[in-house]
Structure formats: structure tokens, C-alpha cells
Amino acid sequence: MIEANAVYVLVLRELIKFFRAKSRLITTLARPLIWLFLIGGGMSRLVSPGIGVDYMQFIFPGILGMTILFSSIFSAISIIWDKEFGLMKGILVAPVSRFSIVIGKALSGTIVSALQAVIILLLFPFLGIKLSLMSFLYVIVICLLLSFAISTLGIVIATFYESFESFSVIMNFIVMPMFFLSGAMYPVNKLPVILKVISQINPLTYGVDALKHAMLKGSDLIDFSVATDIAVLVFCSVVFTVTAGIIFERKK
Amino acid sequence: MSIIKVENLSKQFGAVKAINNVSIEVEEGTIFGFLGPNGAGKSTTINILCTLLSPTSGKATIAGYDCIRDSSMVRKAIGIVFQDPTLDKELTAYENMMLHAYLYNVKRSEIKDRIHDALRFVDLYERKDDVVKKFSGGMKRRLEVARGLIHRPRILFLDEPTLGLDPQSRANLWDFITELPAKHKVTVFMTTHYMDEAEVCDRISIIDNGSIIATGTPDELKKTVGGDVIYIKTSDNDKAKTEIQELFDIDVSEKNDELFLTTLRGDSCIPEIIKTIGEKVLSVRLQRPTLNDVFIKMTGKQIRDEEVSSTYTMKEDIRAYRRRFDRG
């Protein structure tokens, strides 16, 4: 059972904190901008001729994916903070189902990171990308779906850690490889076989691919169909939500 | 009626028995004190009662609901103030209360009034829009107690409520806790390792190394250590000594120019002593046994020297076990 009140207040809490900590918004927006303009700008002369499109345009969907990846994972692993500072204990003794807690946390992450992705998305005219209104709305939907999938994945990861010392482990061994092997920086089909296989089990790959459909129309840099992308994201969301709920429910 | 009933509860973490055959009964509307040194098993017991842990064996019911099977009914019936603060420091006092009110499904139309009432009750109404990280330790604790009461629970658990507070905040908090049963119709279940604070309890159980070693009212427990000690200073100790010995037919000893005797009814002995040796008395004082004396007698050790006791290592073992096995 999912309690609407509990989900609502968990989302509200996250939004209050998000808008109160203005510096967090600025730092999370700074990272994708740095990648887009410093890496993208620097690499474009080198790479563009080889892949047939402007490199900045090519990585733009990946930069949106990156914004979502970092923001969703950060938001989800705030559960580890909550555990360390005891707040989670206060939530766990309340008469709400564990699924409500997972959904509440996942939706908080989803809203916060989709919001940031949309702010970055507004740069598209400056990069020479053309989006119809329908494509724009499609991108927002994909951002929401991808944010939810990554947030629930983050919650599953967070259930395995008790303290924040593990933060750098999560960053270096989960988040960074996920980013690099998602087709964000280079086309998946040009990767060596082993890396290609890994990138195909990475949910972010499908989110980035779905975004490429809207932004790199007709290029051969798209790997899967829209239906596959969406199906994988929905499937991952369900699996991660259920897994997180079960782990939370299990008593010691 | 017993609102909390615990029967033969045991919990094992790996090879460590955190609690062993613990049985407790708490009457509705009373203050129950659960005393013991750090690591004795108090928090483990509370965690089982508030459905965060499942026991290895035994049974616990709260307000008639089984803590394992009917955990969501139990959660509705209880409010908890944990040993470590569980407030969101980035949120205001009001927002912290609101978070809880929603989690406990308080009617939306009532939330605001209830929060304002609760904040007035703990004297924090003026600070309701301040972020909690600006609060002192005592204010945070009071806020947590207010939060624990927001859904009108029938039982309030307080795990070491005064830990880390200065003496004045501690006294304020106790005044406030002792009012709870009458003002809020709530039964209080509290743990503490400050023995003097347990005096306010209606009943007490003392736990050590995971087992309950004594249960009773504070007076009953204090009687088990052998009664009151009367100290008398007189102008002629030798003569007074013989006179008192004849009067009560008990041994009177002398130490530092002061006579002292142990008796069960110290308060009623003093008038008799004064009648007999009145003109010689310079000063009289009565020392009653404290719960600390009870604890020392029961366990053979001071409650606070836990650093060297075996219970300390037991706590470490449990922590190590938790790090390895329970992630969730």
C-alpha cells in the first residue's frame, strides 16, 4: 500500500531543502556546463569530422543524462545521510509502508533532477539544435522517466551502505563508469566489445539514446528504438523500486 | 491494565546475546523507567518494541497489538524520542513537526493547530520558523518530544532523553516529562543511565548484561539495600552512643566525630533520638539510599564505569555485527 500523505511530505521536504540551499543548485548546474563547454568545446574540432555531427550537439543529450545521473544519485544517497543522522529511524517507525518511503524518495529525486535537466535543456537553441514543441515535451517526459529510474537505482545502492564514508566508492565505481559507458561522450557502437556489452546493461544508455532520438534525428549514432529505450527504463524503474522496497521491509 | 507486555524476549546478534528472557509489564498512564548501563540492552529492547528489530524469541505486545505481526498498528500507537536526535536540521521546527504529522496521517485540517499547541507546550512557539540547526541541545530534545506527541500516541518512548543536556535543561525536561501522563493521557516508557533521574518513575526495571535483575517502585528497590542512615553530631559522643544503643538495641558506630546508625525508618527514628539525647545534639542528618546504591548492590559495580565492564565490549560486538550483516 502507498500512502499519499507520506509520499507528498517526503517530496515536499526535499523541495524545501532544495530551494533553500541555493548553492546546491548552482554547483549541480555548473558540472554539466563545464563538461558541455570545456570538454565539448575542446574535443569538437578533433571529433566532429569522424562522427558526422557537431560534437557539442552530439554530447548534448549525454550532458542532460549526466545532469540527471548525478542529481538523482545524490538525491537518493541522501538516504545514507538520513541513516547516519538518525532521521531515517524516525521515518521508519512511522506507520507508513516501506514502498511509500521508497516512492517518496524516488519522486523527490525525480522532480529535482528533471528540473535541473530542463534548465540545461533550455540551452538547445544556442547549440544549433532544433526541437519542435512535441520533441521538447518528449524530452521532458524522457527526463522524468530516466530520473525516476536512476533515483530508484540510487536508493537500491543506498540501502547497502550505512555511512557516508562509502561516498567516494559509489562515485568512482558506479557513477563515473555509468556516465562514460552510456554513449554520452562517445557513440556506443564504436566501443570495444567488452565495453559495449557493459554499456548495454547500463540503464543510462537507454535514457541518453532516447534523448538522442529527439536531438540527433536520422543520424546513425542512435543505437536502439524509442520503444526499446522506454521499455528498458520502465522495466528498470519497476525492478529497482520493488528491490528497494523489499530491502527496506526486511527487518533485522 | 498493562499497555505494554513483554514476555521472555531475547535477541541475539550473531553469537552475542543482547537481551535474554526479558519480561516487562507497564500499566497504562504510568511512567516506567528502564535502567541499566550503556550496552545493557535498553536500546535493543526499545527497538524491538517500536518494531525496528525483530526478536530472536519471545513476545511483545503494545496496546494489545503484537509488535511483530501488527507492526503498523503498534507504530500508530507509539511515539518515540530516540537517543540520537532524528530531526532534520535543515528544516524549521514547524516543518519538522509537519513532516511527522503527515507521516502519521494526522487530518490535514488539524495539522496546523496541533503543531502550534505542541510547540507552545514545549515553549518553542516563538522559534517555530527557525531552522533547527540553530537550536540548543535542550531545545532540540523538547522539539523531539513535541514531535513524538503530535499524533497523540498512547505510549511515548524516551530513550535517554537527557543525554548530553546541561543540568538546567535536564531539570526542565523532567518537569515536562512528569506532566505527560496527566496532561496528554500518555504512558511513558523511558530509559536512562542516570540513576537519580529515575526517581520520578512509578515503576522501574533494572537491566544488566541483557537480563532484568530487579523490578519495583523506586521505594521498594531502595528498601532492598538496607534502609536509611542517620548521622548525628553531639557534644558528648560516647554518652550519646550508649544511650541510643539502649534506645533501639542496634549498633551505633562513630566516624569523623560523627555517630551513625542504619535503620529502616529513618524519619521516625529521629524524633525519638532527639527526645532521648536532646540537649547533646548538635546536628542530625538523614541519608536515604539512592537508586545508585541499589544498582551497586545488584550488580557490584557503578553504573558509569562501563569503559572497563564487559557490557562495553558487548556493545562493540553488536556494532561490528551490524556493520557486517544488517544493511537496510
Coordinates of N, CA and C in Angstrom, one line a residue, chain A residues 3-6 8-10 12-13 16-17 20 82-83 85-98 159-162 247-252, chain B residues 11 47 50-54 67-68 71-72 75-76 80 82 85-92 95 98-100 102-106 108 131 325-328:
Chain A
E3 N 0.9 5.3 0.8 CA 0.2 6.4 1.5 C 0.5 7.7 0.8
A4 N -0.5 8.3 0.3 CA -0.3 9.6 -0.5 C 0.3 10.7 0.4
N5 N -0.1 10.8 1.7 CA 0.3 11.8 2.6 C 1.8 11.7 2.8
A6 N 2.3 10.4 3.0 CA 3.7 10.2 3.3 C 4.6 10.6 2.1
Y8 N 3.8 12.6 -0.3 CA 3.7 14.1 -0.5 C 4.7 14.8 0.4
V9 N 4.7 14.4 1.7 CA 5.5 15.2 2.6 C 7.0 14.9 2.4
L10 N 7.4 13.7 1.9 CA 8.8 13.4 1.6 C 9.3 14.2 0.4
L12 N 7.9 17.1 -0.5 CA 7.9 18.4 0.0 C 9.2 18.8 0.7
R13 N 9.6 17.9 1.6 CA 10.8 18.1 2.4 C 12.0 18.3 1.5
I16 N 11.7 21.7 -0.3 CA 12.0 22.8 0.6 C 13.6 22.9 0.7
K17 N 14.2 21.8 1.0 CA 15.6 21.8 1.2 C 16.4 22.2 -0.1
R20 N 16.1 25.9 -0.6 CA 16.7 26.6 0.5 C 18.2 26.7 0.3
D82 N 20.5 10.4 5.9 CA 19.4 10.3 6.8 C 19.6 9.1 7.8
K83 N 20.3 8.1 7.3 CA 20.6 7.0 8.2 C 21.6 7.4 9.3
F85 N 22.4 10.4 10.3 CA 21.9 11.3 11.3 C 20.6 10.9 12.0
G86 N 20.2 9.7 11.8 CA 19.1 9.2 12.6 C 17.8 9.5 12.0
L87 N 17.7 10.4 11.0 CA 16.4 10.8 10.5 C 15.6 9.6 10.0
M88 N 16.3 8.7 9.3 CA 15.6 7.6 8.7 C 14.9 6.7 9.8
K89 N 15.5 6.7 10.9 CA 14.9 5.9 12.0 C 13.5 6.5 12.4
G90 N 13.5 7.8 12.4 CA 12.3 8.5 12.7 C 11.2 8.2 11.7
I91 N 11.6 8.1 10.4 CA 10.7 7.8 9.4 C 10.2 6.4 9.4
L92 N 11.2 5.5 9.7 CA 10.9 4.0 9.7 C 9.9 3.6 10.8
V93 N 9.9 4.3 11.9 CA 8.9 3.9 13.0 C 7.6 4.5 12.8
A94 N 7.4 5.4 11.7 CA 6.1 5.9 11.4 C 5.2 4.8 10.7
P95 N 3.9 4.9 10.9 CA 3.1 3.9 10.3 C 2.9 4.1 8.8
V96 N 4.0 4.0 8.1 CA 3.9 4.1 6.6 C 4.6 2.9 6.0
S97 N 4.1 2.4 4.8 CA 4.7 1.3 4.2 C 6.1 1.7 3.7
R98 N 7.0 0.7 3.6 CA 8.3 1.0 3.1 C 8.3 1.4 1.6
T159 N 20.7 1.5 0.1 CA 20.3 0.6 1.1 C 21.5 -0.3 1.6
F160 N 22.6 -0.3 0.7 CA 23.7 -1.2 1.1 C 24.8 -0.5 1.9
Y161 N 24.6 0.8 2.1 CA 25.6 1.5 2.9 C 25.1 2.1 4.1
E162 N 25.9 2.1 5.2 CA 25.4 2.6 6.5 C 26.0 4.0 6.8
I247 N 14.1 -4.6 0.3 CA 15.3 -4.5 1.2 C 14.9 -3.6 2.5
F248 N 14.1 -2.6 2.2 CA 13.7 -1.7 3.3 C 12.8 -2.5 4.3
E249 N 11.9 -3.3 3.7 CA 10.9 -4.0 4.6 C 11.6 -5.1 5.5
R250 N 12.7 -5.6 5.0 CA 13.3 -6.7 5.7 C 13.8 -6.2 7.1
K251 N 13.3 -6.9 8.1 CA 13.7 -6.5 9.5 C 15.0 -7.2 9.9
K252 N 15.7 -6.5 10.8 CA 16.9 -7.1 11.3 C 16.7 -8.2 12.3
Chain B
K11 N 17.1 -11.5 22.2 CA 17.6 -11.0 20.9 C 19.1 -11.3 20.8
N47 N 14.1 -0.9 20.5 CA 14.0 -1.1 19.1 C 13.0 -2.2 18.7
C50 N 9.5 -0.9 19.3 CA 8.9 0.1 18.3 C 9.1 -0.5 16.9
T51 N 9.2 -1.8 16.8 CA 9.1 -2.5 15.5 C 10.3 -2.3 14.6
L52 N 11.4 -1.8 15.1 CA 12.6 -1.7 14.2 C 13.4 -3.0 14.1
L53 N 13.3 -3.8 15.1 CA 14.0 -5.0 15.2 C 13.1 -6.2 15.4
S54 N 13.4 -7.4 14.9 CA 12.5 -8.5 15.4 C 13.3 -9.3 16.4
C67 N 3.9 -6.8 18.5 CA 5.0 -5.9 17.9 C 5.5 -6.5 16.6
I68 N 5.4 -7.8 16.4 CA 5.9 -8.4 15.1 C 4.9 -8.5 14.1
S71 N 2.7 -4.8 13.2 CA 3.7 -3.7 13.4 C 3.1 -2.3 13.1
S72 N 2.2 -2.3 12.1 CA 1.7 -0.9 11.7 C 0.7 -0.4 12.7
R75 N 2.9 0.9 15.5 CA 3.5 2.2 15.1 C 2.6 3.3 15.3
K76 N 1.3 3.1 15.0 CA 0.3 4.2 15.2 C 0.2 4.5 16.7
I80 N 8.1 8.1 19.6 CA 9.4 7.8 20.1 C 10.4 9.0 20.1
F82 N 14.2 9.1 20.1 CA 15.4 8.2 20.2 C 16.6 8.9 20.9
P85 N 19.5 12.4 18.1 CA 18.4 13.2 17.5 C 18.1 12.7 16.1
T86 N 16.8 12.8 15.8 CA 16.4 12.4 14.5 C 15.6 13.6 13.8
L87 N 16.0 14.8 14.1 CA 15.4 16.0 13.5 C 16.2 16.3 12.2
D88 N 15.5 16.9 11.2 CA 16.1 17.3 10.0 C 16.6 18.8 10.3
K89 N 17.9 18.9 10.4 CA 18.5 20.2 10.9 C 18.3 21.3 9.9
E90 N 18.1 20.9 8.6 CA 17.9 22.0 7.6 C 16.5 22.5 7.5
L91 N 15.6 21.9 8.2 CA 14.2 22.3 8.2 C 13.9 23.1 9.5
T92 N 12.8 23.9 9.4 CA 12.4 24.6 10.6 C 11.7 23.7 11.6
E95 N 8.4 22.8 10.2 CA 8.5 21.8 9.1 C 8.8 20.4 9.6
M98 N 5.7 19.1 10.8 CA 4.7 18.9 9.7 C 5.1 17.5 9.0
L99 N 6.4 17.3 8.9 CA 6.8 16.1 8.3 C 6.2 14.9 9.0
H100 N 6.3 15.0 10.4 CA 5.8 13.9 11.2 C 4.3 13.8 11.1
Y102 N 2.3 14.5 8.8 CA 1.9 13.8 7.5 C 2.2 12.3 7.5
L103 N 3.4 12.0 8.1 CA 3.8 10.6 8.1 C 2.8 9.8 9.0
Y104 N 2.3 10.5 10.0 CA 1.3 9.8 10.9 C -0.1 10.0 10.5
N105 N -0.3 10.6 9.3 CA -1.6 10.7 8.8 C -2.6 11.5 9.6
V106 N -2.1 12.6 10.3 CA -2.9 13.5 11.0 C -3.8 14.2 10.0
R108 N -5.5 16.8 7.8 CA -4.9 18.0 7.3 C -5.4 19.2 7.9
V131 N 15.4 27.5 11.6 CA 15.9 26.3 11.2 C 16.5 25.6 12.4
F325 N 26.3 -7.3 8.8 CA 25.1 -8.0 8.4 C 23.9 -7.2 8.1
D326 N 23.7 -6.1 8.9 CA 22.4 -5.6 8.6 C 22.5 -4.2 7.8
R327 N 22.1 -4.3 6.6 CA 22.2 -3.1 5.8 C 20.8 -2.9 5.3
G328 N 20.1 -2.0 5.9 CA 18.7 -1.8 5.5 C 18.1 -1.0 6.5

